[in-house]
Amino acid sequence: MNGEERFELEDKNVSNYADEINKRRTFAIISHPDAGKTTLTEKFLLYGGAINLAGSVKGKATARHAVSDWMEIEKERGISVTSSVLQFEYDGFCINILDTPGHQDFSEDTYRTLMAADSAVMVIDASKGVEAQTRKLFKVCVMRHIPIFTFINKLDRDANDTFELLDEIEKELGIATCPVNWPIGSGKSFKGVYERAGQCVITYSDTEKGTKEGHATRIPITEEELLTEYIGEAGRTQLFDEIELLDGASAEYDLELIRAGELTPVFFGSALTNFGVEIFLQHFLKMTTPPLPRKADIGLIDPVEHDFSAFVFKIQANMNKAHRDRVAFMRICSGRFDAGAEVKHVQGGKVMRLSQPQQIMADERKILSEAYAGDIIGVFDPGIFSIGDTICMPKEQFEYEGIPTFAPEHFARVRQVDTMKRKQFVKGITQIAQEGAIQIFQEFHTGLEEIIVGVVGVLQFDVLQYRLENEYNVEIKLEHLPYEHIRWIENQDLDLDKLTGTSDMKKIKDLKGNPLLLFVNQWSIGMTVERNEGLILSEFGRN
Ligand code: G4P
């Protein structure tokens, strides 16, 4: 990695760091590939002055490059390369954006990233509506009750009917919507948005991929003549009709429900032409909270009152091929992190200094000397951390709630080519599983002779194969299995031999011996639940 840079914050004697924590906003952006996540992120950074020109983060050209080069990079490093945290300042806030890897490298990491975010911004393509990947990520947000903010993008292109879009979000995702603004037309006839709270129209100005928001005009809707001049007679009539419908039909703005993740505020805009982005950012920052207390086994840990604590949400191997190192990503939950201070790794029972704490940006690492609750740091991991581990001050002892195991959707049976290398094989596959790149299971009645691997994104199979060969010198063959759904069994006292499912159902167990079921389709899951009274199946496992 190039670009290593050491920087020190000038003021080392910050006795009261509450201000630092309170100005932090940490969120993830979720979307289906191509909805405009990268473009929107780029525009955010532009407002924060983090970059000078739109397109310099990872424009579509580089994104494409990344896709086509993916195998090579992935093979070289054995990891997914697209994980990063972007930090920038805007209007007195310190904003951390967590990138959720999409496309082919969609994996459990994408889900885990959401565990480290305080809220999520959901980008939806106005001509496509809710798409598959959004649906999956959304489920995780709901499970965690994290606030979701919706940005409906690409209004400069012909869009679906606005009411239908909202209806789709409500029906498909099961969350009430509350439009903060409302689009006037779309595509060639896109004229801007109506801001409900201010009762004014903000006119659209296409800045042609410009680097700043265009010169929008604000027109109060009471100024009918001026309004007609900008949006036309027909546009005005339609807008008034829609406002009336909207006021009658949509959920009322309720900040408490938004913060509980039960109501999503909806914004409309066009990231590409830079319209509606700053409007979104301003509202968003007002509605979101700084880092909130987090649940641990001793109760809630307050971000400001409590000393430094963090938890590991992701482990990435071999970012630096020469050193075969692992980086553990931690979300700081409370207090101030001081690189020189000793901390305790609770699960390992060890007091230590975190080695080479870094802020991992898109393609560079900065060595950090301090960071605050809300921030994400990456530290060198000599192989001691596991996902979900807690780090706190040496005098303390508590554990944050574990990170659930997410349901893999692709399964394969793994066979060694050379059975003499059994030991290396088991060691390798167990270590890779411990990093969280894959999940391993066993046949229900046998042991580790037959290993079944489950992954969230298919490319993880290639990563597994490559890493076993290169790091453990073990060649494997993968036999893909037809299962697409896995369910954990919640019932503690179930006699598994008596459990009856459909003929294509398969019983397996995880490394701890917990029983699981594999299914080919949703229908089989329904049938199995029907045939076994009282059976409780879950999509998320516990670590
Ligand atoms: P992603 O990260 O969610 O995958 O999406 P990304 O931002 O890369 O955007 C996907 C495509 O959609 C890109 O076009 C991008 O320019 C375009 N796009 C993003 N926001 C808007 C918008 O508000 N309006 C319109 N019309 N297009 C938008 P591309 O053709 O694939 O790449 P490029 O050649 O334009 O760079």
XYZ file of C-alpha atoms and ligand atoms in Angstrom:
579
model
C 0.000 0.000 0.000
C 1.273 3.393 -0.885
C 0.326 6.642 0.702
C 1.249 5.791 4.259
C 1.332 9.016 6.116
C 1.851 9.832 9.724
C -0.072 12.672 11.199
C -0.501 13.895 14.712
C -3.352 15.927 15.994
C -2.038 19.137 17.428
C -4.036 19.237 20.573
C -3.126 16.181 22.586
C -4.691 17.392 25.775
C -8.304 17.197 24.877
C -9.680 16.701 28.325
C -13.246 16.880 27.257
C -13.841 14.949 24.086
C -17.620 15.055 24.219
C -17.617 17.641 21.422
C -15.587 15.363 19.195
C -17.986 12.481 19.735
C -21.105 14.579 19.399
C -20.102 15.859 16.003
C -19.648 12.342 14.626
C -22.143 10.782 12.244
C -21.374 7.253 11.066
C -23.491 5.733 8.330
C -23.435 3.097 5.619
C -24.738 3.563 2.103
C -26.726 0.655 0.757
C -28.043 0.088 -2.718
C -28.365 -2.359 -5.526
C -25.393 -2.087 -7.918
C -25.755 0.835 -10.339
C -28.364 2.755 -8.358
C -25.779 5.503 -7.819
C -24.085 4.785 -4.491
C -20.628 5.721 -5.756
C -21.846 8.872 -7.456
C -23.718 10.006 -4.357
C -20.728 9.297 -2.094
C -18.560 11.289 -4.445
C -20.896 14.269 -4.229
C -20.965 14.068 -0.425
C -17.209 14.241 -0.367
C -17.312 17.198 -2.650
C -19.355 19.155 -0.141
C -16.972 18.194 2.578
C -14.097 19.514 0.504
C -12.434 16.099 0.769
C -11.945 16.020 -2.971
C -11.763 18.775 -5.521
C -13.393 17.232 -8.488
C -16.256 14.833 -8.764
C -15.008 11.597 -10.198
C -11.798 11.383 -8.305
C -13.038 8.877 -5.724
C -13.756 5.973 -7.973
C -15.548 7.076 -11.050
C -17.433 4.615 -13.144
C -14.418 4.099 -15.328
C -12.357 2.895 -12.386
C -15.300 0.987 -11.020
C -15.492 -0.929 -14.258
C -11.794 -1.414 -14.156
C -12.176 -2.770 -10.659
C -14.757 -5.271 -11.805
C -12.754 -6.579 -14.713
C -9.547 -6.649 -12.735
C -11.197 -8.126 -9.757
C -10.095 -11.698 -10.151
C -6.519 -10.698 -10.598
C -6.436 -8.440 -7.579
C -8.438 -10.877 -5.565
C -6.113 -13.686 -6.550
C -3.098 -11.640 -5.731
C -4.291 -10.605 -2.338
C -6.889 -13.178 -1.492
C -9.271 -10.539 -0.244
C -12.007 -8.303 -1.350
C -10.411 -4.995 -2.197
C -13.325 -2.673 -1.949
C -13.723 -2.019 1.710
C -13.160 1.439 2.946
C -14.266 4.155 5.246
C -14.421 7.722 4.104
C -14.193 10.512 6.610
C -14.914 14.153 5.944
C -16.064 17.300 7.698
C -19.156 19.214 6.742
C -20.827 22.079 8.538
C -19.207 21.258 11.853
C -19.922 17.518 11.606
C -17.353 14.780 11.234
C -18.872 12.237 8.893
C -17.812 8.600 8.488
C -19.225 6.856 5.441
C -18.910 3.096 5.437
C -18.808 1.592 2.014
C -20.746 -1.635 1.651
C -19.126 -3.796 -1.015
C -21.578 -4.691 -3.743
C -21.381 -6.320 -7.165
C -19.601 -9.644 -7.280
C -17.739 -9.148 -4.062
C -20.954 -8.906 -2.105
C -20.248 -11.001 0.937
C -20.893 -11.338 4.635
C -18.670 -8.303 5.071
C -21.316 -6.239 3.379
C -23.741 -7.248 6.110
C -21.228 -6.852 8.893
C -20.447 -3.309 7.854
C -24.005 -2.450 8.784
C -23.256 -3.599 12.334
C -20.769 -0.771 12.629
C -23.054 1.955 11.275
C -25.455 4.143 13.228
C -27.739 4.694 10.268
C -28.079 3.724 6.637
C -28.702 5.683 3.489
C -30.617 3.635 0.964
C -30.136 4.704 -2.646
C -32.859 3.644 -5.054
C -32.906 4.072 -8.814
C -36.153 5.931 -9.610
C -36.731 3.871 -12.730
C -36.084 0.521 -11.068
C -37.546 0.771 -7.584
C -36.603 -1.709 -4.861
C -34.066 -4.268 -6.114
C -32.722 -7.549 -4.766
C -29.585 -6.403 -3.014
C -31.327 -3.477 -1.341
C -33.873 -5.899 0.030
C -31.206 -8.110 1.614
C -29.309 -5.257 3.231
C -32.487 -3.647 4.360
C -33.393 -6.763 6.358
C -30.229 -6.369 8.394
C -31.014 -2.711 9.108
C -34.456 -3.690 10.319
C -33.034 -6.409 12.547
C -30.809 -3.803 14.186
C -33.474 -1.082 14.171
C -31.092 1.302 12.517
C -32.583 4.449 10.988
C -32.893 4.329 7.214
C -32.862 7.385 4.977
C -34.024 6.937 1.405
C -32.550 8.823 -1.535
C -34.442 8.179 -4.748
C -31.925 8.865 -7.463
C -31.759 9.541 -11.195
C -34.762 11.868 -11.445
C -33.049 13.411 -14.458
C -34.108 10.228 -16.247
C -37.656 9.003 -16.763
C -38.796 7.687 -13.410
C -41.551 5.415 -12.159
C -44.628 7.071 -10.692
C -43.680 8.624 -7.357
C -46.640 7.231 -5.435
C -45.896 3.772 -6.819
C -42.265 4.043 -5.749
C -43.287 4.869 -2.193
C -45.873 2.132 -2.212
C -43.242 -0.349 -3.304
C -40.905 0.632 -0.478
C -43.711 0.273 2.041
C -44.916 -3.069 0.708
C -41.608 -4.680 -0.204
C -39.613 -3.500 2.767
C -42.381 -3.055 5.284
C -41.402 0.411 6.431
C -43.572 3.524 6.408
C -42.349 6.365 4.204
C -42.430 10.067 4.766
C -41.359 12.201 1.784
C -39.358 15.218 2.876
C -39.507 16.544 -0.649
C -41.421 15.629 -3.775
C -40.234 15.508 -7.391
C -41.813 17.658 -10.067
C -41.702 15.574 -13.233
C -38.759 13.437 -14.267
C -36.407 12.920 -17.188
C -36.558 15.758 -19.693
C -39.419 17.343 -17.824
C -37.782 17.220 -14.384
C -38.305 20.646 -12.868
C -37.096 20.272 -9.316
C -38.526 19.285 -5.957
C -41.191 20.626 -3.674
C -39.964 20.936 -0.118
C -42.833 20.064 2.155
C -41.715 21.674 5.399
C -40.800 24.989 3.756
C -43.704 24.816 1.275
C -41.518 25.933 -1.560
C -40.240 24.617 -4.848
C -36.532 24.256 -5.421
C -35.931 24.451 -9.116
C -33.751 21.997 -10.970
C -30.647 23.198 -12.642
C -28.674 20.662 -14.540
C -25.064 21.339 -13.824
C -24.024 18.691 -16.327
C -22.095 16.549 -13.916
C -20.880 19.790 -12.371
C -18.787 19.948 -9.280
C -21.172 22.030 -7.196
C -24.898 22.246 -6.763
C -26.332 24.508 -9.452
C -28.043 27.802 -8.756
C -31.402 26.575 -7.652
C -34.191 29.062 -7.069
C -36.529 28.708 -4.111
C -40.079 29.664 -4.918
C -42.774 29.660 -2.218
C -45.846 27.921 -3.623
C -47.922 30.969 -2.830
C -46.095 32.824 -5.610
C -48.225 31.274 -8.299
C -47.101 33.399 -11.215
C -43.430 32.804 -10.656
C -44.097 29.155 -10.097
C -45.970 28.854 -13.369
C -43.067 30.532 -15.107
C -40.690 27.846 -13.862
C -42.747 24.692 -13.906
C -45.549 25.555 -16.316
C -49.297 25.669 -15.812
C -49.737 21.907 -16.162
C -46.796 21.235 -13.839
C -48.262 23.516 -11.208
C -51.713 21.926 -11.373
C -50.225 18.462 -11.125
C -48.024 19.470 -8.210
C -50.947 20.938 -6.284
C -53.001 17.778 -6.857
C -50.130 15.610 -5.710
C -49.477 17.703 -2.613
C -53.097 17.297 -1.622
C -52.959 13.545 -2.148
C -49.653 13.308 -0.353
C -50.741 15.258 2.696
C -53.746 12.997 3.000
C -51.986 9.698 2.377
C -48.435 9.713 3.674
C -47.227 9.072 7.192
C -46.552 12.151 9.279
C -43.030 13.263 9.934
C -42.025 11.794 13.288
C -38.398 12.032 14.334
C -38.779 9.418 17.037
C -40.074 6.829 14.575
C -37.307 7.738 12.129
C -34.665 7.207 14.788
C -36.265 3.907 15.766
C -35.960 2.717 12.166
C -39.725 2.488 11.724
C -40.219 5.374 9.331
C -37.949 6.331 6.461
C -37.703 9.939 5.305
C -37.598 10.021 1.505
C -35.668 12.465 -0.664
C -35.548 12.825 -4.417
C -32.685 13.999 -6.557
C -30.090 13.283 -9.146
C -26.634 12.483 -7.859
C -25.084 12.720 -11.288
C -26.227 16.263 -11.970
C -25.752 17.150 -8.328
C -29.306 18.064 -7.578
C -30.854 17.382 -4.191
C -27.613 16.092 -2.684
C -26.820 18.967 -0.377
C -30.494 19.309 0.540
C -30.379 15.668 1.560
C -27.164 16.047 3.514
C -28.474 19.005 5.495
C -31.724 17.286 6.498
C -29.950 14.019 7.140
C -27.478 15.579 9.552
C -30.282 17.210 11.492
C -32.246 13.978 11.776
C -29.430 11.612 12.693
C -27.843 11.249 16.105
C -24.244 11.076 17.248
C -23.094 7.594 18.342
C -25.652 6.155 20.744
C -25.111 3.883 23.753
C -24.470 0.271 22.762
C -25.590 -2.933 24.436
C -23.017 -4.951 26.339
C -23.380 -7.745 28.867
C -23.071 -5.268 31.724
C -25.693 -2.914 30.300
C -25.593 0.042 27.946
C -22.197 1.633 27.331
C -22.443 5.386 26.910
C -20.213 6.779 24.135
C -19.243 9.907 26.031
C -19.330 8.875 29.686
C -17.418 5.663 29.165
C -13.698 5.220 28.518
C -12.480 3.788 25.231
C -14.151 0.637 23.977
C -14.631 -0.933 20.554
C -15.676 -4.136 18.852
C -14.286 -5.993 15.844
C -16.727 -6.159 12.955
C -14.519 -7.298 10.155
C -11.209 -9.054 9.586
C -9.396 -8.783 6.338
C -6.503 -11.007 5.449
C -3.374 -10.383 3.480
C -3.814 -6.770 2.530
C -0.078 -6.678 2.304
C 1.058 -9.794 0.529
C 4.658 -9.456 1.685
C 3.630 -9.651 5.316
C 0.619 -11.919 5.083
C -0.974 -9.699 7.663
C -4.528 -9.442 8.777
C -6.282 -6.222 9.587
C -9.032 -6.177 12.193
C -11.551 -3.406 11.674
C -13.011 -1.983 14.845
C -15.833 0.362 15.482
C -15.109 2.619 18.434
C -18.210 2.673 20.613
C -17.115 4.885 23.457
C -14.467 7.317 24.557
C -11.250 8.342 22.907
C -8.744 5.956 21.427
C -5.152 6.816 22.141
C -2.648 4.838 20.095
C -0.096 4.863 22.901
C -2.390 3.511 25.603
C -2.790 -0.073 26.705
C -6.113 -1.741 26.057
C -7.658 -5.085 26.847
C -8.749 -7.679 24.319
C -11.561 -9.178 26.364
C -12.030 -12.507 24.578
C -8.278 -13.169 24.524
C -7.876 -12.017 28.109
C -4.807 -9.962 27.172
C -3.694 -6.392 27.785
C -1.867 -4.929 24.787
C -1.185 -1.916 22.628
C -3.031 -1.981 19.332
C -0.494 -2.246 16.595
C -0.384 0.238 13.716
C -3.846 1.719 14.168
C -4.953 3.032 10.838
C -7.737 4.764 9.136
C -8.354 2.847 5.939
C -9.436 5.163 3.172
C -10.287 4.180 -0.391
C -6.726 3.317 -1.329
C -4.494 4.637 1.369
C -3.834 4.073 5.021
C -3.112 6.767 7.530
C -1.505 5.922 10.813
C -3.677 7.363 13.542
C -2.695 8.637 16.910
C -6.213 9.101 18.187
C -9.808 8.503 17.236
C -13.212 8.827 18.865
C -16.458 6.963 19.384
C -18.105 6.702 15.994
C -14.816 6.225 14.138
C -13.586 3.050 12.505
C -9.979 1.986 12.845
C -8.081 -0.892 11.346
C -5.353 -2.519 13.430
C -2.732 -5.094 12.639
C -3.992 -8.497 13.764
C -1.427 -11.202 14.452
C -4.253 -13.738 14.330
C -5.799 -13.142 17.717
C -9.005 -11.306 16.961
C -12.324 -12.788 15.961
C -15.368 -11.048 14.620
C -17.465 -9.646 17.442
C -14.565 -9.335 19.940
C -14.572 -6.487 22.448
C -11.654 -4.174 23.226
C -11.816 -1.960 26.313
C -9.625 -0.362 28.961
C -7.433 -2.786 30.994
C -9.328 -2.224 34.226
C -12.651 -3.146 32.655
C -14.364 -6.379 31.746
C -17.400 -6.508 29.488
C -18.460 -7.828 26.127
C -20.520 -6.188 23.409
C -23.377 -8.160 21.920
C -22.067 -10.606 19.321
C -22.456 -10.110 15.609
C -24.927 -12.571 14.149
C -23.931 -15.036 11.470
C -25.693 -14.227 8.231
C -27.303 -16.859 6.109
C -25.041 -18.005 3.266
C -26.813 -18.527 -0.041
C -24.349 -20.725 -1.891
C -23.051 -24.072 -0.727
C -20.398 -26.503 -1.868
C -18.885 -29.711 -0.628
C -15.120 -29.435 -0.269
C -12.752 -32.286 -1.018
C -9.010 -32.377 -0.682
C -7.102 -33.583 -3.679
C -4.291 -34.996 -1.548
C -5.796 -36.650 1.505
C -2.390 -36.837 3.204
C -2.592 -33.124 3.906
C -5.520 -33.450 6.228
C -4.023 -31.385 9.022
C -3.151 -28.368 6.890
C -6.530 -28.550 5.249
C -8.443 -28.466 8.523
C -6.190 -25.739 9.886
C -6.527 -23.588 6.769
C -10.221 -23.905 6.348
C -10.867 -23.279 10.041
C -8.707 -20.155 10.038
C -10.379 -18.761 6.953
C -13.756 -19.457 8.518
C -12.647 -17.690 11.686
C -11.969 -14.568 9.645
C -15.574 -14.755 8.553
C -15.009 -15.089 4.810
C -16.772 -18.453 4.700
C -18.853 -20.592 7.016
C -18.130 -24.248 7.453
C -20.532 -27.031 8.259
C -20.425 -30.767 8.636
C -22.692 -33.589 7.651
C -25.059 -34.186 10.492
C -23.890 -37.661 11.421
C -20.219 -37.493 10.513
C -17.367 -35.257 11.570
C -14.969 -33.083 9.662
C -14.354 -35.703 6.955
C -17.073 -34.084 4.882
C -16.981 -30.343 4.907
C -19.689 -28.165 3.464
C -18.838 -24.543 2.880
C -21.431 -21.801 2.765
C -20.816 -18.311 1.379
C -22.856 -15.158 0.900
C -21.147 -14.196 -2.375
C -19.925 -16.844 -4.842
C -16.528 -15.264 -5.307
C -15.673 -16.321 -1.781
C -15.368 -19.864 -3.170
C -12.540 -18.719 -5.418
C -10.907 -16.856 -2.564
C -11.071 -20.012 -0.454
C -9.577 -22.185 -3.157
C -6.805 -19.696 -3.881
C -5.903 -19.099 -0.264
C -5.820 -22.777 0.662
C -3.493 -23.413 -2.226
C -1.230 -20.432 -1.640
C -1.152 -20.152 2.105
C -1.625 -23.740 3.212
C -0.422 -25.642 0.183
C -3.627 -27.614 -0.025
C -5.453 -28.256 -3.253
C -9.209 -28.684 -3.064
C -12.119 -29.553 -5.321
C -15.481 -27.900 -4.847
C -18.700 -29.663 -5.652
C -21.479 -27.088 -5.794
C -24.687 -28.024 -4.023
C -28.182 -26.932 -5.053
C -29.174 -25.396 -1.701
C -29.949 -21.699 -1.460
C -31.397 -21.317 2.006
C -30.076 -22.161 5.422
C -31.965 -21.997 8.684
C -30.784 -22.228 12.248
C -33.027 -24.207 14.565
C -34.068 -22.132 17.537
C -35.703 -24.967 19.518
C -33.308 -26.284 22.152
C -35.063 -29.535 22.928
C -35.860 -30.897 19.493
C -35.195 -34.503 18.541
C -33.564 -34.017 15.180
C -33.898 -37.599 14.116
C -37.642 -37.178 14.283
C -37.675 -33.987 12.241
C -39.322 -34.530 8.887
C -38.868 -32.212 5.951
C -39.165 -32.314 2.194
C -37.033 -34.884 0.360
C -34.547 -32.238 -0.752
C -33.969 -30.896 2.766
C -30.553 -31.567 4.293
C -29.574 -31.684 7.959
C -26.138 -30.375 8.823
C -24.360 -28.958 11.862
C -21.940 -26.138 12.459
C -18.568 -26.526 14.171
C -20.149 -26.082 17.568
C -22.545 -28.901 16.849
C -25.609 -26.672 16.390
C -28.088 -28.249 13.992
C -29.060 -26.474 10.778
C -31.215 -27.170 7.795
C -30.473 -26.588 4.119
C -33.253 -26.019 1.617
C -33.428 -25.706 -2.130
C -36.329 -23.256 -2.110
C -38.664 -21.237 0.064
C -41.467 -23.682 -0.480
C -39.530 -26.479 1.254
C -38.972 -24.224 4.268
C -42.705 -23.594 4.536
C -43.499 -27.302 4.196
C -40.980 -28.269 6.863
C -42.338 -25.752 9.337
C -45.843 -27.021 8.595
C -44.900 -30.671 9.127
C -43.099 -30.127 12.430
C -45.278 -28.485 14.982
C -43.521 -25.883 17.101
C -40.378 -25.809 14.938
C -38.761 -22.348 15.013
C -36.310 -21.534 12.244
C -34.115 -18.459 12.069
C -32.245 -16.734 9.251
C -29.519 -15.473 11.551
C -27.179 -17.587 13.618
C -25.520 -16.614 16.873
C -21.781 -16.450 17.218
P -23.269 2.172 -7.781
O -22.080 2.690 -7.023
O -24.517 2.164 -6.978
O -23.024 0.880 -8.460
O -23.600 3.209 -8.955
P -22.716 4.339 -9.630
O -22.653 5.535 -8.786
O -21.448 3.747 -10.122
O -23.662 4.712 -10.849
C -24.055 3.763 -11.831
C -24.377 4.475 -13.162
O -25.467 5.363 -12.944
C -23.252 5.346 -13.700
O -23.417 5.403 -15.114
C -23.579 6.706 -13.146
O -22.999 7.763 -13.874
C -25.080 6.689 -13.288
N -25.759 7.601 -12.351
C -25.573 7.767 -11.029
N -26.394 8.713 -10.544
C -27.125 9.154 -11.590
C -28.146 10.136 -11.743
O -28.558 10.817 -10.815
N -28.648 10.299 -13.001
C -28.223 9.594 -14.074
N -28.779 9.830 -15.251
N -27.253 8.644 -13.969
C -26.716 8.451 -12.750
P -22.556 4.606 -16.178
O -23.084 4.907 -17.523
O -22.503 3.160 -15.801
O -21.142 5.242 -15.997
P -20.633 6.633 -16.564
O -20.160 6.322 -17.906
O -21.783 7.590 -16.545
O -19.554 7.048 -15.620
